[in-house]
PDB file of C-alpha atoms in Angstrom:
ATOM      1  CA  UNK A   6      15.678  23.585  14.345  1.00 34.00           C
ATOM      2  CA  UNK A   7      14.752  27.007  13.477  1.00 35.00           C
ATOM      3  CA  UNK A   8      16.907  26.838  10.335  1.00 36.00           C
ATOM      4  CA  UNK A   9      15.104  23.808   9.086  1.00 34.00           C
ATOM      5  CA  UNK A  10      11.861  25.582  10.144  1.00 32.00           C
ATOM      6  CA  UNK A  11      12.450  28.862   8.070  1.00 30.00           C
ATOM      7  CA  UNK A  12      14.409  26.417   4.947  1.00 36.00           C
ATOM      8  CA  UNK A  13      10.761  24.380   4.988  1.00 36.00           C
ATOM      9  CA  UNK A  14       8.693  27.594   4.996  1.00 35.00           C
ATOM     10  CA  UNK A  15      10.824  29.164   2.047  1.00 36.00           C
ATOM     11  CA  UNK A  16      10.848  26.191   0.106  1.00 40.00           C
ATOM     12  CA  UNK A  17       6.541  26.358   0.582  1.00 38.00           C
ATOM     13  CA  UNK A  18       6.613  29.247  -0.932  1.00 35.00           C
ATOM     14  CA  UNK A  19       9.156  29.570  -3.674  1.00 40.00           C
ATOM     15  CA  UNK A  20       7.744  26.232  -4.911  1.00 41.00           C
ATOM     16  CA  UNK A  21       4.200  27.781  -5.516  1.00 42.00           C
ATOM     17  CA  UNK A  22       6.388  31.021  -7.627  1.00 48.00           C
ATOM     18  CA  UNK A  23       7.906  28.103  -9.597  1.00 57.00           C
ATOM     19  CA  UNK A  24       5.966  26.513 -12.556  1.00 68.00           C
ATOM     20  CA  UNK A  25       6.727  23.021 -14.302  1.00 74.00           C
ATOM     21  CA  UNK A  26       6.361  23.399 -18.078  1.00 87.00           C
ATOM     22  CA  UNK A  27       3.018  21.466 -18.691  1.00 88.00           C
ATOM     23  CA  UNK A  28       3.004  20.857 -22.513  1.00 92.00           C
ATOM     24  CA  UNK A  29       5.836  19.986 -24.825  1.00 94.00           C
ATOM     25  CA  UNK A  30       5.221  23.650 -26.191  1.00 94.00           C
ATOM     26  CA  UNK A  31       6.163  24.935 -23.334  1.00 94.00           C
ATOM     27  CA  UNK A  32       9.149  22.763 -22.715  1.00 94.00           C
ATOM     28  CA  UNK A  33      10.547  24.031 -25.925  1.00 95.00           C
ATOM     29  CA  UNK A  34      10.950  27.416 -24.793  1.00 93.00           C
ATOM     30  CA  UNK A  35      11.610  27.372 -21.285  1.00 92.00           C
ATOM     31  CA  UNK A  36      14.257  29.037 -19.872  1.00 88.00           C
ATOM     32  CA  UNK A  37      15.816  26.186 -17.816  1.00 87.00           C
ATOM     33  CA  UNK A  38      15.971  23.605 -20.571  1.00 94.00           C
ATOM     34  CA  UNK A  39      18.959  22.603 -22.897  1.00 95.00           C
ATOM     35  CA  UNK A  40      18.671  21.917 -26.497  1.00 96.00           C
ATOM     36  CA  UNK A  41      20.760  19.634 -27.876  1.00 97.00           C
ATOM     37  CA  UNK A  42      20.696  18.657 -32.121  1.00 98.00           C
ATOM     38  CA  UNK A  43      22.315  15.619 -33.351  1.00 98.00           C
ATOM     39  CA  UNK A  44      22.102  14.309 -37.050  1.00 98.00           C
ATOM     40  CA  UNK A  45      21.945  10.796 -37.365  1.00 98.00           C
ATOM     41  CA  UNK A  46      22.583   8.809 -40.561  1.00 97.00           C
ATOM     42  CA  UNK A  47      19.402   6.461 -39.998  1.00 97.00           C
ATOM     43  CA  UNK A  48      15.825   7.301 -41.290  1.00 97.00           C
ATOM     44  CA  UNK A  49      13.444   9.546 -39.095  1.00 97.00           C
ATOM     45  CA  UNK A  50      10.868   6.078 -38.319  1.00 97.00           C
ATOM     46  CA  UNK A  51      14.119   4.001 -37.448  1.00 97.00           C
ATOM     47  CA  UNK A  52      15.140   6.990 -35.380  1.00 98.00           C
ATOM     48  CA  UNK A  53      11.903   6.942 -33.903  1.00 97.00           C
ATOM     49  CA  UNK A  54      10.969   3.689 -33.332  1.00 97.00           C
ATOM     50  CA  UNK A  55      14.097   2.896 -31.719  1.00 97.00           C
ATOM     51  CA  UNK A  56      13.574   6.084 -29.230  1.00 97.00           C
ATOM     52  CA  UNK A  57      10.134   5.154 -28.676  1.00 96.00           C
ATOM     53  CA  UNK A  58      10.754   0.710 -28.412  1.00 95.00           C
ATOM     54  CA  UNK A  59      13.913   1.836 -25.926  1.00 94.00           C
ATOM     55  CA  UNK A  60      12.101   4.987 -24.227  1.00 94.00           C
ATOM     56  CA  UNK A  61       8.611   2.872 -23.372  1.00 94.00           C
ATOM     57  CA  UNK A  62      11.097  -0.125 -22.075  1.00 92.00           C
ATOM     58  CA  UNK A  63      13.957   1.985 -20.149  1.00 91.00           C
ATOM     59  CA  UNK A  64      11.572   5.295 -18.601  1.00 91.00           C
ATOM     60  CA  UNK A  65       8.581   3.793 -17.830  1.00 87.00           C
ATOM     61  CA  UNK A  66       9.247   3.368 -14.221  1.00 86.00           C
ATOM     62  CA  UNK A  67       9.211   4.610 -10.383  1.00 85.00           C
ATOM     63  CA  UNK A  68      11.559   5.370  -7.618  1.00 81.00           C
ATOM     64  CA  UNK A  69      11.727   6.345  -4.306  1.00 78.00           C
ATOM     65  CA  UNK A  70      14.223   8.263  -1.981  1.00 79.00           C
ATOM     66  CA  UNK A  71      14.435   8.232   1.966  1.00 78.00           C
ATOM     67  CA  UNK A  72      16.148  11.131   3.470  1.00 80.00           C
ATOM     68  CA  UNK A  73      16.861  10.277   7.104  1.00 80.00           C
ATOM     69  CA  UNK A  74      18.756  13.087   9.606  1.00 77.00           C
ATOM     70  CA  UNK A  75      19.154  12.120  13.106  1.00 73.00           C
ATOM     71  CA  UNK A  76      16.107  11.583  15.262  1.00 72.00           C
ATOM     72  CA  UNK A  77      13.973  14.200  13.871  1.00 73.00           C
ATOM     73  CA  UNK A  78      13.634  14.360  10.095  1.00 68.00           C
ATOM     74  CA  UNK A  79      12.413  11.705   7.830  1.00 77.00           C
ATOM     75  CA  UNK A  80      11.019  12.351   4.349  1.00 77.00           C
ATOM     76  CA  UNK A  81      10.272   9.861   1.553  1.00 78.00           C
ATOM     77  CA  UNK A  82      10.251  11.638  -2.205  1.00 78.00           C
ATOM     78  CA  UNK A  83       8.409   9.801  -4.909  1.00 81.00           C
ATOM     79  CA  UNK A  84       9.098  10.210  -8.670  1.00 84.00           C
ATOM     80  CA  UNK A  85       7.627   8.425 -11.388  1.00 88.00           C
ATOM     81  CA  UNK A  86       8.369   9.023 -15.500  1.00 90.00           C
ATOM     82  CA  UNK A  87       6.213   7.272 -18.142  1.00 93.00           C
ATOM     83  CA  UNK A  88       6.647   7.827 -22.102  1.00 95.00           C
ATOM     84  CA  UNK A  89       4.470   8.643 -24.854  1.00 95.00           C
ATOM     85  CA  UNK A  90       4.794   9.533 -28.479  1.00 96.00           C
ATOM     86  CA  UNK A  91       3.220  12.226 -30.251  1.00 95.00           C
ATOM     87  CA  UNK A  92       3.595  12.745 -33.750  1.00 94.00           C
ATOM     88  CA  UNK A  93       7.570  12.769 -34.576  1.00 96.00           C
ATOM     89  CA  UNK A  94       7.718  14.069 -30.726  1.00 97.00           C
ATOM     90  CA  UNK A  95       9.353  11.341 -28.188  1.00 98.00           C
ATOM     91  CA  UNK A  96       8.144  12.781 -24.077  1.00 97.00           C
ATOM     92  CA  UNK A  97       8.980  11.376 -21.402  1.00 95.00           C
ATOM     93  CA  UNK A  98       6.943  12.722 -18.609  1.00 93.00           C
ATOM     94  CA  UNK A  99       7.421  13.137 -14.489  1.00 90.00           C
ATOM     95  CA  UNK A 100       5.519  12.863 -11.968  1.00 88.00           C
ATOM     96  CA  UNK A 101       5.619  13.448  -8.036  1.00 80.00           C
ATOM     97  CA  UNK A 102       3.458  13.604  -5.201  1.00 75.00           C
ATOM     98  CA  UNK A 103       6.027  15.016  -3.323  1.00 72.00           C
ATOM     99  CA  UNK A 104       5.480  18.668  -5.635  1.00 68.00           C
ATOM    100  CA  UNK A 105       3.967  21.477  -3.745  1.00 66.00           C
ATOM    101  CA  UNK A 106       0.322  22.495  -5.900  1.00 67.00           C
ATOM    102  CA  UNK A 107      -0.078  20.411  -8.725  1.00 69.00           C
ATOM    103  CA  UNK A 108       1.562  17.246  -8.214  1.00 68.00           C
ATOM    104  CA  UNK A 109       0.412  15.874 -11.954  1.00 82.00           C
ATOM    105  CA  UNK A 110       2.517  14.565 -14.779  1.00 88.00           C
ATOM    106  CA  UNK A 111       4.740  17.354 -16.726  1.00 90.00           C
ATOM    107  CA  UNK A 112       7.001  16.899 -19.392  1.00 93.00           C
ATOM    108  CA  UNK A 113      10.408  16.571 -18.679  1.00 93.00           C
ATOM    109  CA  UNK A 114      12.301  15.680 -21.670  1.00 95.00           C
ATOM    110  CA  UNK A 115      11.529  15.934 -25.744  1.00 97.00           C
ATOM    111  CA  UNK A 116      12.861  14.342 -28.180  1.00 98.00           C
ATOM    112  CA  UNK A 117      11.210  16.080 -31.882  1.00 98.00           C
ATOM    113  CA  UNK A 118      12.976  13.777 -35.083  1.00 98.00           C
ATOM    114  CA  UNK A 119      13.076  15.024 -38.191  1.00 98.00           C
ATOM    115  CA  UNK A 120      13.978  13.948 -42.073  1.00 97.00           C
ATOM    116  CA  UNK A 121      16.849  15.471 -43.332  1.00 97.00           C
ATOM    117  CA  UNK A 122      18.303  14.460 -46.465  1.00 94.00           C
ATOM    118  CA  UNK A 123      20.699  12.219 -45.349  1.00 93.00           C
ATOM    119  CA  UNK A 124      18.777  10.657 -42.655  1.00 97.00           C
ATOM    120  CA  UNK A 125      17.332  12.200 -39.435  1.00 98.00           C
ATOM    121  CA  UNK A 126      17.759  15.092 -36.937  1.00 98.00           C
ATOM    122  CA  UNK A 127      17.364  14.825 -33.490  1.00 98.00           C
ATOM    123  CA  UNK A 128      16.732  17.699 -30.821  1.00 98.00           C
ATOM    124  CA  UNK A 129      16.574  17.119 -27.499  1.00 98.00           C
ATOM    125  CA  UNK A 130      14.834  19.594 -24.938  1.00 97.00           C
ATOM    126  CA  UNK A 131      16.052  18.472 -21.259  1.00 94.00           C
ATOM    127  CA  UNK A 132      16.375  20.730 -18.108  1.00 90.00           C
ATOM    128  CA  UNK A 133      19.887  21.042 -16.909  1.00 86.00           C
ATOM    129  CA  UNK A 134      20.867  18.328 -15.109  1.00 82.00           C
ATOM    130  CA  UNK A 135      19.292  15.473 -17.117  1.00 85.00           C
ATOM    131  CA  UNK A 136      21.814  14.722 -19.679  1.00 87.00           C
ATOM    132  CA  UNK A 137      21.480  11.002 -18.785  1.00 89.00           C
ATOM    133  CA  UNK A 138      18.168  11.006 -20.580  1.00 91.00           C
ATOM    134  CA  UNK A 139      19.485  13.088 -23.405  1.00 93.00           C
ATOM    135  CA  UNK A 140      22.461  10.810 -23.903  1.00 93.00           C
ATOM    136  CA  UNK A 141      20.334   7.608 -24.068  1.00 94.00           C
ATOM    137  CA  UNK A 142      17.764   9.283 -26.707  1.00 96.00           C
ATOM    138  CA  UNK A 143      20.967  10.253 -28.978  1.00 96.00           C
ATOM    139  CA  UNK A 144      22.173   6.344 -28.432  1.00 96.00           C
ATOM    140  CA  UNK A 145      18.751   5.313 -29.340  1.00 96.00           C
ATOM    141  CA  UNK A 146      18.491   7.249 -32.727  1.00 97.00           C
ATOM    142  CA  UNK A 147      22.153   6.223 -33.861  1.00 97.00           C
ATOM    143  CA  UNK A 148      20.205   2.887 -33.513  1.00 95.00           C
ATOM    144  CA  UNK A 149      22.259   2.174 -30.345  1.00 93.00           C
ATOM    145  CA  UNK A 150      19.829  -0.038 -28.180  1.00 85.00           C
ATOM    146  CA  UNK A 151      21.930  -0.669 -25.204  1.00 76.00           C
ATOM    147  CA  UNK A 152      21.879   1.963 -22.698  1.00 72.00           C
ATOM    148  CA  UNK A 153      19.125   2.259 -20.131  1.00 85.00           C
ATOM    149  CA  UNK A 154      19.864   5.635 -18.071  1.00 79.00           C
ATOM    150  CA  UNK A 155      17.102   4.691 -15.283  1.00 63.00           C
ATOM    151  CA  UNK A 156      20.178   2.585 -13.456  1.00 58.00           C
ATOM    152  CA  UNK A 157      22.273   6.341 -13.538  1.00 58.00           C
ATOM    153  CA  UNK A 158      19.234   8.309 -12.208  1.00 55.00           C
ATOM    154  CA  UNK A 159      19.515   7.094  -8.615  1.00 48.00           C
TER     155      UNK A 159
END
């Protein structure tokens, strides 16, 4: 019990050192996140539309996760992601009460298009970890409309 005791006080306090990235700017260039470029032989607005008609259908969503340990601990963590576009920028933003200080929305994954000559370039800015999200944006601007990752989140 004294474990758990000193694990919940340390995680208290390391979470308030910690900071979320709260604008795409800032996503861009944290240190945590990996970029990922893909060139795509479809048109920036295909490539975009599709990531933004796929993204607003697929990651607009919520989930929760019960944690149960014998007798004594019981925790419930809530995450929610919604999309948005912005410009030639796909985010897909988190949320979760559960997060120690400011529990708003951040975003977690970018997705900035771009023409190219031949068709479109995609980067991707995820934190490691989240490659499901980063795979389904690259599906999305070959023009792939299949995948939905929020089934391999949980």
């Amino acid at each position: 019990m004294k474990r758990f005791a000193l694990a919940a006080i340390a995680a208290v306090t390391l979470s308030g050192c910690l900071s979320f990235p709260t604008t795409p700017e800032e996503l861009r260039s944290h240190s945590g996140v990996r970029t990922e470029t893909i060139e795509v032989n479809r048109s920036a607005s295909a490539a975009m539309s599709t990531i933004s008609n796929r993204g607003r259908s697929c990651l607009n969503f919520g989930s929760q996760t019960q944690i149960t340990r014998g007798m004594t601990m019981n925790a419930i963590f809530t995450d929610n992601y919604r999309t948005r576009r912005e410009g030639n920028s796909f985010i897909v933003e988190h949320m979760s009460p559960n997060n120690v200080g400011d529990p708003g929305w951040y975003p977690r994954v970018l997705a900035d298009v771009v023409a190219t000559g031949s068709g479109a370039r995609v980067t991707t800015y995820a934190p490691i970890g989240d490659g499901v999200f980063t795979r389904a944006i690259q599906a999305w601007a070959r023009g792939d409309t299949t995948p939905c990752p929020r089934n391999d989140l949980f």
